[in-house]
Structure formats: C-alpha cells, structure tokens
XYZ file of C-alpha atoms in Angstrom:
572
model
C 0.000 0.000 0.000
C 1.620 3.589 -0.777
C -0.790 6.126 0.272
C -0.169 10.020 -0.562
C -2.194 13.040 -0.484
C -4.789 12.614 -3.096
C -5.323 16.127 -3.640
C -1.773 16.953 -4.418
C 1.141 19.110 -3.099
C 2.408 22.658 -3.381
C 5.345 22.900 -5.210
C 7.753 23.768 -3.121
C 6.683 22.122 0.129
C 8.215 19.137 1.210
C 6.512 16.257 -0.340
C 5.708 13.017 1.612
C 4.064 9.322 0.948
C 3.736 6.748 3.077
C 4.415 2.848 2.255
C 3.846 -0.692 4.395
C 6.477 -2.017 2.480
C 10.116 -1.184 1.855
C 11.634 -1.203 -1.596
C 12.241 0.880 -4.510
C 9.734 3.725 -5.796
C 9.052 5.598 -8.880
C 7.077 8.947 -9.498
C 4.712 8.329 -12.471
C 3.690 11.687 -14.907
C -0.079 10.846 -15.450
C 0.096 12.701 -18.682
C 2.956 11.695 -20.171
C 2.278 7.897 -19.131
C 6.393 7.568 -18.516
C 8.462 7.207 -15.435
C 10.520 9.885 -14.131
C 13.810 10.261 -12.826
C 12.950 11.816 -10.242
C 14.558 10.598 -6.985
C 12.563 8.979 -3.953
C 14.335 9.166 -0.846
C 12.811 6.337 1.416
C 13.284 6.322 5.271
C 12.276 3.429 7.684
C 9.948 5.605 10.207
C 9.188 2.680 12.523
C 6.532 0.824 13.452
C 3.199 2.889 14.241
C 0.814 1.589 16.904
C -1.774 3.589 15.411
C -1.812 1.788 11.599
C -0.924 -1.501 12.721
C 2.046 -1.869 10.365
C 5.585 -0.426 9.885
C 5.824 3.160 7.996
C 8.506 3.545 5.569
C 8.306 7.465 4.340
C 8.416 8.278 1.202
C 9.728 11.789 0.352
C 9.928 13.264 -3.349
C 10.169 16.928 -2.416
C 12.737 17.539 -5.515
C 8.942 16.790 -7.895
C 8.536 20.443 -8.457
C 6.734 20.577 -11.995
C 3.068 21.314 -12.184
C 1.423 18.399 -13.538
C -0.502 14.866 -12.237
C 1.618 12.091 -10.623
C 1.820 8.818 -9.194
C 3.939 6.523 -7.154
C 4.820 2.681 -8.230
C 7.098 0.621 -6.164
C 8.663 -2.449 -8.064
C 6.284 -5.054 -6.362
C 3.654 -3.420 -8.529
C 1.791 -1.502 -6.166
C 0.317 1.870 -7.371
C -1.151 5.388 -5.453
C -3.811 7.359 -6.205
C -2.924 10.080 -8.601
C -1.996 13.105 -7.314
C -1.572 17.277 -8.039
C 1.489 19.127 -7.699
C 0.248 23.183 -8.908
C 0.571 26.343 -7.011
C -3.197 26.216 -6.158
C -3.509 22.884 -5.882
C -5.613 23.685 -2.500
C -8.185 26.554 -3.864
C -10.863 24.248 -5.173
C -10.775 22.037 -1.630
C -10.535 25.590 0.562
C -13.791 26.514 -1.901
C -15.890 23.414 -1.253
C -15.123 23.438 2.316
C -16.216 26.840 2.665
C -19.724 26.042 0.677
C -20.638 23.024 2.308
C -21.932 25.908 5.181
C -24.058 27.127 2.083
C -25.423 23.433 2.253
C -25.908 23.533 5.626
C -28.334 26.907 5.954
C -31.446 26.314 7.636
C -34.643 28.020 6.868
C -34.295 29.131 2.914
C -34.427 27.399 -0.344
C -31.423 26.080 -1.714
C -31.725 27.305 -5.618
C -30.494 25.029 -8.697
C -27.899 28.184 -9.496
C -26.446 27.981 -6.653
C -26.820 24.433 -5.498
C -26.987 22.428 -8.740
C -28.328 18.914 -8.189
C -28.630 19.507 -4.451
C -31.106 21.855 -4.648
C -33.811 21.408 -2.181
C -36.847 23.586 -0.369
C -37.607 25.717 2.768
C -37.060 23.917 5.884
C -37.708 24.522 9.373
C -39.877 27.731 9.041
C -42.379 27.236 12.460
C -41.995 28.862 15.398
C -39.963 27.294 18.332
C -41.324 26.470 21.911
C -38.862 27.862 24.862
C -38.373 24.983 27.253
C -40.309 25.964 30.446
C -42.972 28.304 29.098
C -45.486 28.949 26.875
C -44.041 31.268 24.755
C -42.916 30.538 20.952
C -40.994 32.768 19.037
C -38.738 32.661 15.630
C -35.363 31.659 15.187
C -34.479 32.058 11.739
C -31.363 31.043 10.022
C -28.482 29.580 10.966
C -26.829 26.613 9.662
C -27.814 22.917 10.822
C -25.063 21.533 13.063
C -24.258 18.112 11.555
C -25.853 15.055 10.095
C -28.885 16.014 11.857
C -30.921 19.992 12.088
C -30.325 21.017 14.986
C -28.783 24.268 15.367
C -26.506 25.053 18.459
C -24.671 27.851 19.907
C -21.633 26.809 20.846
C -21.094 24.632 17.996
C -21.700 27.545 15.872
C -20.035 29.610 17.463
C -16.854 27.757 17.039
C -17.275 27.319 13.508
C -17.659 31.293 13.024
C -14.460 31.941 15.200
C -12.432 29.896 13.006
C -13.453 31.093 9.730
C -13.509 34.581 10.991
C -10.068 34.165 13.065
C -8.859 32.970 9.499
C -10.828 36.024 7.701
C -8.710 38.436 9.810
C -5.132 36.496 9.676
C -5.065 35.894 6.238
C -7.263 37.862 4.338
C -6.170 37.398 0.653
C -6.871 33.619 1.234
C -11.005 34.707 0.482
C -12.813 35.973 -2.538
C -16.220 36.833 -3.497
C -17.091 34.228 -6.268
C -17.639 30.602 -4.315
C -21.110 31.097 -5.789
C -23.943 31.557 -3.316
C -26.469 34.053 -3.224
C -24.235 36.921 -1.675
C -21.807 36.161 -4.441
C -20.320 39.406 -6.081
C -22.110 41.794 -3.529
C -18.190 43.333 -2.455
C -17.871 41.401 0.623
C -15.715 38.372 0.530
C -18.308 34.933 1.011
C -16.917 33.573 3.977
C -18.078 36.993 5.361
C -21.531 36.490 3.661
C -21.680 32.907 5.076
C -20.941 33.626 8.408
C -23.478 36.339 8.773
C -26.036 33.857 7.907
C -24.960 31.885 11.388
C -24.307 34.878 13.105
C -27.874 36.541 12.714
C -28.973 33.068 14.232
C -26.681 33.511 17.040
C -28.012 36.797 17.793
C -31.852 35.232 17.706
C -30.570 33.131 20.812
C -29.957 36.081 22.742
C -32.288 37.379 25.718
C -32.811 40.846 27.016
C -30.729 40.427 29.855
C -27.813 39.389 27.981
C -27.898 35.154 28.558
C -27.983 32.977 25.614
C -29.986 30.020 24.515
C -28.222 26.997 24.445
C -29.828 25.283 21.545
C -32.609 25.240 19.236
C -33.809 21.289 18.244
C -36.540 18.823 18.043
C -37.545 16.700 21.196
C -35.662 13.723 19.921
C -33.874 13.631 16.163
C -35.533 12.955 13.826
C -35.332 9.868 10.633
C -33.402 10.036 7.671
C -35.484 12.675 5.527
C -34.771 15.999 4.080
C -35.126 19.132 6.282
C -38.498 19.950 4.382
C -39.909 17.122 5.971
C -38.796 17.558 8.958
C -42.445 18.494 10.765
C -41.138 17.353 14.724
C -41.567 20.383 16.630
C -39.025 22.641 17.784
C -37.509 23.862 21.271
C -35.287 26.591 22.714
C -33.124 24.942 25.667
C -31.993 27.328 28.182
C -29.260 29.414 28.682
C -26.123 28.865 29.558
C -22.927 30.361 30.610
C -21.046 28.079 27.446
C -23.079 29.402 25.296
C -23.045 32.956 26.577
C -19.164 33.152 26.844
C -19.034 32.003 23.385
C -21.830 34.197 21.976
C -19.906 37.180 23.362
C -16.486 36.298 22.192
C -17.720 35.784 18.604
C -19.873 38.747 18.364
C -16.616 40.928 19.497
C -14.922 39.469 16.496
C -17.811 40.351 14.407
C -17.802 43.337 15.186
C -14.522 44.146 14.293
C -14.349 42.333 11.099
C -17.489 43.798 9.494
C -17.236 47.089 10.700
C -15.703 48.357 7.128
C -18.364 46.425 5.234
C -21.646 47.226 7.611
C -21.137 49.588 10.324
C -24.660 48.889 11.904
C -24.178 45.176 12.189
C -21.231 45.564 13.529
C -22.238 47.929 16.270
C -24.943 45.740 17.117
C -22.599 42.997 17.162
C -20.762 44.589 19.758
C -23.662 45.828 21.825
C -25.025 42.420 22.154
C -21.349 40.927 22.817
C -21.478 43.570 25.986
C -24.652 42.536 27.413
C -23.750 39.076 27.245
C -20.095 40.091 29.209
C -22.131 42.042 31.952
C -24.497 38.941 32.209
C -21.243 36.429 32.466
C -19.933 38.814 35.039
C -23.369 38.699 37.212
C -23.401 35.005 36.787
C -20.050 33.566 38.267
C -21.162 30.048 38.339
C -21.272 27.375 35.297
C -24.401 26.722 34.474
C -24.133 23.998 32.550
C -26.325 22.020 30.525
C -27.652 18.376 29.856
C -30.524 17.078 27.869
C -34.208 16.900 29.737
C -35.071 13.114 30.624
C -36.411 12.077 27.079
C -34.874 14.318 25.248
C -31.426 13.000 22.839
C -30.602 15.513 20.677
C -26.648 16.990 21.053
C -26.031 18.384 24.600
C -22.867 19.903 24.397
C -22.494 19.752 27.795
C -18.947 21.219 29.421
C -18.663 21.305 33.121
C -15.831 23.612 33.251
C -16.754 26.858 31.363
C -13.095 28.733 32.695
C -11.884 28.553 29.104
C -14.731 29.682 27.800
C -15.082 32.798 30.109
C -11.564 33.378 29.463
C -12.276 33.639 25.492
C -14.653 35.767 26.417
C -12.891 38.413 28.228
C -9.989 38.405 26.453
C -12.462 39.630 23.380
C -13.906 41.950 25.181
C -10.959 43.180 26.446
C -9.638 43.722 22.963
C -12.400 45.086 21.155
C -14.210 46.815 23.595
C -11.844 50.170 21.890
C -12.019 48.561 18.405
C -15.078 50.497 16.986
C -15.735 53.090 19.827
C -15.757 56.136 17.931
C -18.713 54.586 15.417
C -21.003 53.326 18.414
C -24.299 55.861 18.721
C -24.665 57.834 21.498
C -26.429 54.842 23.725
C -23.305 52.876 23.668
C -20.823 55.216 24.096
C -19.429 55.862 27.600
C -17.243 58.130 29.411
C -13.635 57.533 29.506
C -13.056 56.215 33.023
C -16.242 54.258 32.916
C -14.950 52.469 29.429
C -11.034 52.460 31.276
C -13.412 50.424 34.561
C -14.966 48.357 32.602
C -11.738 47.450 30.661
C -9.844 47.052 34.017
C -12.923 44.428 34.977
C -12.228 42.163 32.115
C -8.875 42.122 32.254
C -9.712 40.617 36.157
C -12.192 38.249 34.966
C -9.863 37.164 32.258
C -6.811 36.685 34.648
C -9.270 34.770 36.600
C -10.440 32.445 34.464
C -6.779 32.332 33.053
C -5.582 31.558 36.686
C -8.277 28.243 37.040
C -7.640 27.375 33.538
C -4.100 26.702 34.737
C -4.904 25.377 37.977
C -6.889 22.622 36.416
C -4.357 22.101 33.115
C -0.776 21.791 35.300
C 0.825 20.261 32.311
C -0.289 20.188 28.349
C 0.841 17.170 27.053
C -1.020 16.940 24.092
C -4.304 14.925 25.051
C -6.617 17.746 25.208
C -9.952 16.509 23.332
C -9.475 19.823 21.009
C -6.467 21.558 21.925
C -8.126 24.443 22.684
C -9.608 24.935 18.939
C -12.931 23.074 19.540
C -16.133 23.512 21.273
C -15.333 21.619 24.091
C -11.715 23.706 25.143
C -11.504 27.228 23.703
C -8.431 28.114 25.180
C -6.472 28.762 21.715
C -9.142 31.140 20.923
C -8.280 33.240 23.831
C -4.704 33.207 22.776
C -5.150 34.185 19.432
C -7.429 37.177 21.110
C -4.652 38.590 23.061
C -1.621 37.587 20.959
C -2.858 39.082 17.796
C -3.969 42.663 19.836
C -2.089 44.832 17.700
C -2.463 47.304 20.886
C -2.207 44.410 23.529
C -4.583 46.114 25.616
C -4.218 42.590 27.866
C -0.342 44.156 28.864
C 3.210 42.437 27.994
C 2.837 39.943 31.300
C -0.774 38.382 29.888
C 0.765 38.595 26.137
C 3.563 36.337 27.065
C 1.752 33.996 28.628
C -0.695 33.518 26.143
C 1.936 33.111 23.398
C 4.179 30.993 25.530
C 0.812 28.672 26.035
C 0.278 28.447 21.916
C 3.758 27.605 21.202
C 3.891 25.098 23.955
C 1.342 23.297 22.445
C 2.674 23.736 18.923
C 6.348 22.348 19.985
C 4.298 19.461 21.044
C 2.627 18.555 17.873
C 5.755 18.872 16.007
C 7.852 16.697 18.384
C 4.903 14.255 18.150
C 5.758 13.737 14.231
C 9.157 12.149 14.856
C 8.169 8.547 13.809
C 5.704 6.411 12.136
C 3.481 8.367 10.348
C 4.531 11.976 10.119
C 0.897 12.819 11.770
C 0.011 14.730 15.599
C -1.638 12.230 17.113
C -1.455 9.672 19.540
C -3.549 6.237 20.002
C -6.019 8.303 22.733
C -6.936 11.160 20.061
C -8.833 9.078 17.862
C -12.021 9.679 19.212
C -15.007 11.045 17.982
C -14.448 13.537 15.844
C -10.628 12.542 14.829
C -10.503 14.890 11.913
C -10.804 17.518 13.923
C -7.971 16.915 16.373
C -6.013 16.392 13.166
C -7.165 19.719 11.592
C -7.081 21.841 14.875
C -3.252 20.894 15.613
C -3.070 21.764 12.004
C -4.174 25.082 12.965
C -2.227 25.627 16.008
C 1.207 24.835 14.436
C 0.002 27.763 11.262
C -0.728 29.955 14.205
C 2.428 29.762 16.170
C 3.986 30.023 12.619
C 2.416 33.136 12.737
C 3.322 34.012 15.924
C 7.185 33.142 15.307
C 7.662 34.682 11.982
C 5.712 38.379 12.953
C 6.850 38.811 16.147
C 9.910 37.071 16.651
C 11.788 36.624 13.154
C 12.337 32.763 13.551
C 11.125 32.171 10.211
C 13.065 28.740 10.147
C 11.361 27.075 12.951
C 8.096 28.879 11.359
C 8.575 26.498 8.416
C 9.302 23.426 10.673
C 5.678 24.602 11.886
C 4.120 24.787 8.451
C 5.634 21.773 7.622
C 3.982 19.955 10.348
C 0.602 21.585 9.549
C 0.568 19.814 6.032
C 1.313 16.634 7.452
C -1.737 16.904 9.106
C -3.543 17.866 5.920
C -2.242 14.966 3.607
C -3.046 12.502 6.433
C -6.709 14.030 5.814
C -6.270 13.917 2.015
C -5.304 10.141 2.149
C -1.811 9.595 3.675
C -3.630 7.597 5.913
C -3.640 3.662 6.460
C -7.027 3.309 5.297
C -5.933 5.023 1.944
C -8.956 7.186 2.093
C -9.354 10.913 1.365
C -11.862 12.037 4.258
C -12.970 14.942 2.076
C -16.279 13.848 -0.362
C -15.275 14.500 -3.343
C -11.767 14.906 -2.945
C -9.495 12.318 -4.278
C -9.308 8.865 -6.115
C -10.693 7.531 -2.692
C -12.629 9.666 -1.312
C -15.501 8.537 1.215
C -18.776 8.369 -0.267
C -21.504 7.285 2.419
C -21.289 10.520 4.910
C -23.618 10.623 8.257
C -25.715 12.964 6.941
C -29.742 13.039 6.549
C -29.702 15.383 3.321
C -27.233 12.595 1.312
C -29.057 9.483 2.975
C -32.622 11.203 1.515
C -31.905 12.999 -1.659
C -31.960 10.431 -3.950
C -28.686 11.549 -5.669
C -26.289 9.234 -5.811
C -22.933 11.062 -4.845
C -22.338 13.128 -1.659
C -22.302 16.975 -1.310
C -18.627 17.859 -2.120
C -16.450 19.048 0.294
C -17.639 17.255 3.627
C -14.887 16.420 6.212
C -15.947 13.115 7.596
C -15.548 12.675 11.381
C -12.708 10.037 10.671
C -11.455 6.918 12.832
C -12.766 6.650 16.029
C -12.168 4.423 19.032
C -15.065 4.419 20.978
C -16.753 1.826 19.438
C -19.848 4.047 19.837
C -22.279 3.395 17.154
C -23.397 -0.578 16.396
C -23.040 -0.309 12.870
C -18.827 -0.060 13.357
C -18.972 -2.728 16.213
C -19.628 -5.423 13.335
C -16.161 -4.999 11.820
C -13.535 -3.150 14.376
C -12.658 -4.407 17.914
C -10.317 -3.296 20.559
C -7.577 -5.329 18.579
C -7.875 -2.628 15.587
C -5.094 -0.311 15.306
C -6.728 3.156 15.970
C -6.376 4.812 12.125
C -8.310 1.990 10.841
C -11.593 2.323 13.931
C -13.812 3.759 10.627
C -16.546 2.575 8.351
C -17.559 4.520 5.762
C -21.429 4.119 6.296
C -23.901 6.613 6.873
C -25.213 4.616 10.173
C -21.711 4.742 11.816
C -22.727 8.611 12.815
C -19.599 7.908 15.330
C -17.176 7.540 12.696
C -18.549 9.224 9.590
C -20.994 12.203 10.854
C -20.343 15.528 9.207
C -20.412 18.664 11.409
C -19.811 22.571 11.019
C -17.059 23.184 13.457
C -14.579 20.106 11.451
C -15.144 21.588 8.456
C -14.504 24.994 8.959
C -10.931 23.712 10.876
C -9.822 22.432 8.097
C -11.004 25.324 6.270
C -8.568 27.430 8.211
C -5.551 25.531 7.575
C -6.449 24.721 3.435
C -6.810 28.479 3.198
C -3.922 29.531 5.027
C -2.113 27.632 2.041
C -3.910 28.760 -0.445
C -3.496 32.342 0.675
C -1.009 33.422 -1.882
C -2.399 31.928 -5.141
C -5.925 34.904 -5.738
C-alpha cells in the first residue's frame, strides 16, 4: 500500500508518501504515461501503533513541476494520482467553505447555486422555549451536523475559526464561491458567516444570557429538512453558550465594521450585554438534555476557558469600533477604562483556574483548545494578535508561551511512524478535527514566530507539520482514504448525513470532512467490523449509520477550512 495526499502538493513544500512495504519507488507523470527520474528518498519511520504496520516514508520533495503524478514501487503496487500546482488547494478551501451554504437552515437552496442539491424551505415554524409557553422565531443559521439542529456553541466555534482565518489571512477569500451573496463586495466567507451569526443573535435574551440550543424533542429519521415536521424547542441558557456568543460577536464586530457599520455595532452591543451577564453570573451553568430528550447536549462542566475567550475579546475590542457606536453605547472615559480594568480581572481569573486545572499540556486535550469543548487557543489568538495588547506584555507572554507550547508538542509528536500529531487516545469522535485543529495551532504559532519574533526557520518546521496533518486528511492515511467527499481517487462516499441518505442523488455533497477513525466503538453499525484489537487509524466505516465515525459537522469543516486556506493564501 503507498498512500499520498490525493489532492496533491504545493510545489515547493516538502513532499511526503507513506508505504507498508520497503523497496524501490518511482514517481509516475499521469500525462505523459512515462516514469521519471525523479529521486525517492525512502526512510524506515518505525513501526506505528496507530496503523498496525511499519511506515517507511516516502519523500519526493525535488517533484517540483506542475502536472498529475503517481507513485509505483517495483512489487507493482500503485497510489492514487496526485496534483502538484501552485493552487492545488483553492478548489478544496472553496468546497469546504460552501458546504456551510449546504448547511443553511430556513431558505431554499436554488439550482444556481446548489446544482443537483437543490432542495426547499425547511424549518420555518416557530420554536417552543423549554419551560414556558411562549414561541418565538429563530431564523437562520446553519444545521449543526448530520442532523438539524442548530446550536450555539457549535456555531459559534465554527464562526471563530473562519472569521479568526478572515482576519489572519485575508487574501486567502474571494467573493465568487457562488452563493447568493456572491459578487455583492464582501468576501463569502463573510456572507456565510453572517447567515450563522444573525442566528446567534436570535438566541440572545434581554438580559444578555444565551440560549443553548434550538432542536426537536428527539432527532428525527433520515429525511430531508423539508420534511422535517417534529416540533421545535429553545433549551436554556447557559454560561457556554453565553461566553461564546460574546467572544464571537466581538470578532464580528470588528471584522465587518468596514463592510456594515450597523451590524457591527450591534454585534458589539449584544457581545457587551452578554459580558455584563457572564460577570453577574459567576457560576457554570451547565447544561444536559431533559429526561427524554437526545438531541446533542454539548455539555462542558468547566466553562473557565470559555469565560476566558470571552474576556480576552472583550478586552480587545471593547476600543475597536468606539468612535462609530451611537450615542447609547458610548461611555465616558473612566467608565470604558473600569470596565476594561474588569475584564482584564475576569480574564486573569479564568486564566488563573484554567491553569490550575491544566498543570501540564501534554497533548491529550480533546481539542487543543480549537474546539467547542476547550476554547483556550481562541483566547490566545485574542490577546496575541492585539495589535495594541490592551491585555499588557505579562498576559501577552503567557498567552503566546501557552500556543507555542502546544505547537512544539505537535511537532515533536511527528518524529516517527506516520509523520501525523496524534497519539492512540486522540482518535475519538471527531478525529478529523484533532487532526485539523493541531493543524491550525502549528500555522498559528507560525504566525506568531515569523511576525513577532523573526524565527522564520522554525516557522517552516511549523508549516511543515501543519501539512502533514492535511495529507493525512487527504489520504496519507492507512485506510488510503481521502476524508474529504469529493476529494481524491478515494474519497468517502456514504457521509452521516440526513440530506445525502434522503436525496436520492447518488454522490455526496462535495467538500464534507468526515468525522474520521474513532475508538469508541460508539455506534453498532462499526462494532460489526472493528474491535479493541484494531489499530486506531483503521476504527472507521464509511457508512452513513456509523454517525460515530462518519458524521459531518460545522465546526470540522470549517478547521480544516482554516488551515487549506492559510495555504492557499497566496495563489488569488
């Protein structure tokens, strides 16, 4: 087996592939149908616990020409073709970024814009609030996963990373991924996260709190949204889902200010209510379904991180867009310098638990602080990438010291076997998305190092790590699979997903991350063919009923979207 990235290479990156066996290899022009001369150096990597076989690396970093490729070894064995082009990541970066499109709740999905997967108005009733009587509209938003729920926190996440990504690297986003905002002047992503955000802000109450979730009672079969008829609640609020409202709607508001000045002020005035409601509600108040109820629960019992997100966007953009705020927002100077100084204590706060409770990062965190679940990278991008570190040197350096901890640990990690971040313990649910957050990480400390501190070398040790991560994704994997639909001479076909399962078209949506290996053994369609014995990259079935291994959800794709676009960002 000789497994590469099936989407291709950048041409000058270093170039990796992967083989079970040792021997001699040969790069193979597509085109030209010949053999080229082109030398293979092969390394033995080891044996890796987490394929269940011995890794011999493959690297043909001197293939520089554009063109299609593949690799033959002289026992015959053959890889899936592969790109090597300057924007050999644009198309993927574009489909990830659309499948959000795909996801929007509550409009028709046009043939223009969605081609075969067109599809009607969903979701358009009102929804109950849990404990009363009251029913009110939540419109928009994008459906979470496989199933239509919509949740905060979740969504939330997926916003901060394609709006963290919007404000790092700009040029990496265009206007012309063709959805109904398409060639308005505001670059898509921008347009598409709007749509979530104007959700989000539905899920807000007066006194600043926010909604947890909006779903059905239970989930509902395999049918298409339309037909979706179960009825819909609000859940209550929570402090997750309120730190995470306000952190996102700070970033909002700085980001759109140049395109909408109005949304972003209101951005920003709802991201305040929701800090003073944080700060006169100390205590986590968090969440778990009602007894009958099985929809997602999201439930975190240590909110510190979040909190700490939180504040340090407050912190920061509190200033950001004071002199366009109306006259009921604005505030006198030492009430605004007060209300700064009782962030920056909330933050340290939160900072100090966080801490407390994480004594050591070694690399096990369920999301590395890029997820739902741990949002603790957030908060370091927040204060790291201050321009005016309003958070002062002492909180700057700790924050930065904590990001590049973590990424010297993912790039130590990639010493042997597979040249991947991961251990046997993070292949859980959701796999792809420890993958793709580390991915992020390491780009962000590369970042970090090469703006602020001139070590551009050990920036590219960084990047190079990042794209490890990315062709493990793309199919340098030991299931050979590319875990992007339509990505990819073997691509996964048979996503967790109730819009594929019921639309009667034969293919997938393109540009779904699938959930990836998992060892859990939590779903009883993957318990008929993996057991404890199974080396952890192969715990997957690609089969829409194992949802623990092959579910599609906002918050992996829009990881990976960060770290395909950060490589693509020189090539519009």
């Amino acid at each position: 087996m000789i497994v590469v990235n099936e989407t291709g290479y950048l041409p000058d990156s270093e170039k990796i592939a992967v083989s079970d066996e040792n021997g001699e290899f040969c790069i193979v022009d597509d085109n030209e149908r010949k053999k080229l001369d082109t030398p293979i150096a092969v390394t033995d990597a080891g044996y890796d616990e987490t394929a269940g076989h011995r890794v011999y690396r493959l690297d043909f970093s001197d293939l520089k020409d554009i063109g299609i490729y593949h690799i033959e070894s002289d026992k015959g064995e053959a890889s899936a073709s592969f790109k090597v082009e300057p924007g050999v990541y644009k198309t993927l970066k574009n489909a990830l970024q659309k499948f959000f499109y795909f996801q929007r709740c509550g409009m028709t999905l046009e043939e223009r814009y969605a081609g075969p997967f067109k599809r009607d108005i969903c979701h358009q009733g009102l929804s109950h609030i849990v404990g009363s009587e009251e029913k009110i509209s939540i419109p928009k938003g994008w459906h979470d996963a496989g199933d239509y729920g919509r949740y905060v926190s979740a969504g939330a996440v997926a916003v901060a990373h394609m709006l963290y990504a919007y404000e790092l690297f700009p040029e990496a986003f265009g206007d012309d991924i063709n959805i109904p905002e398409s060639g308005n002047g505001v670059p898509d992503i921008l347009n598409e996260c709007r749509y979530e955000l104007e959700f989000l802000s539905s899920m807000q109450d007066e006194d600043g709190g926010v909604h947890h979730k909006v779903t059905s009672w239970t989930f509902c079969g395999f049918v298409m949204p339309k037909d979706d008829d179960k009825e819909m609640f609000v859940f209550p609020v929570t402090s997750l889902s309120t730190a995470d409202f306000a952190a996102v709607m700070c970033i909002a508001s700085r980001v759109y200010e140049p395109y909408d000045p109005d949304f972003a002020r209101s951005c920003m005035h709802q991201a305040y209510l929701a800090g003073q409601w944080l700060m006169e509600h100390p205590e986590n108040t968090d969440f778990h379904d009602p007894e009958g109820c099985n929809t997602g629960e999201y439930t975190d019992p240590f909110d510190k991180d979040e909190r700490m997100w939180a504040y340090a966007e407050l912190m920061r953009t509190d200033y950001d867009i004071r002199q366009d705020m109306d006259r009921s927002m604005r505030t006198a100077g030492s009430k605004r310098e007060s209300r700064q100084e009782g962030y920056r204590q909330e933050f340290v706060s939160a900072l100090t638990a966080y801490e407390e409770s994480h004594p050591h990062y070694d690399g096990r965190s369920v999301d590395d602080g890029f997820g739902w679940n741990d949002v603790s990278s957030f908060a370091a991008i927040a204060v790291i990438f201050d321009p005016d570190k309003r958070s002062g040197e002492e909180l700057h350096d700790r924050m930065t010291a904590m990001l590049i901890s973590r990424a010297d640990e993912f790039a130590a990690m990639q010493e042997g076997g597979y040249p991947i971040s991961m251990k046997k313990e993070d292949f859980i649910w959701g796999s792809n998305m420890v993958m793709s957050n580390r991915a992020d990480i390491l780009i962000t400390a590369a970042l970090v190092l090469r703006q602020s501190m001139g070590a551009d070398d050990r920036a590219k040790a960084y990047e190079k790590a990042a794209l490890n991560q990315i062709h493990y994704i793309l199919g340098m994997n030991a299931m050979d699979i590319s875990y992007v639909t339509g990505f990819g001479d073997n691509a996964f076909k048979d996503p967790h997903n109730r819009v594929t399962i019921s639309d009667d078209i034969e293919r997938p949506i393109p540009g779904e991350l699938s959930g990836g290996p998992c060892i859990l053994f939590a779903d009883e369609e993957i318990k008929k063919y993996i057991n404890a014995e199974t080396p952890a990259q192969r715990c997957y079935l690609d089969h829409h009923l194992s949802y623990s291994s092959n579910e599609i959800t906002i918050y992996w794709n829009s990881s990976l979207l960060f770290a395909t676009a950060y490589f693509d960002r020189s090539t519009r």
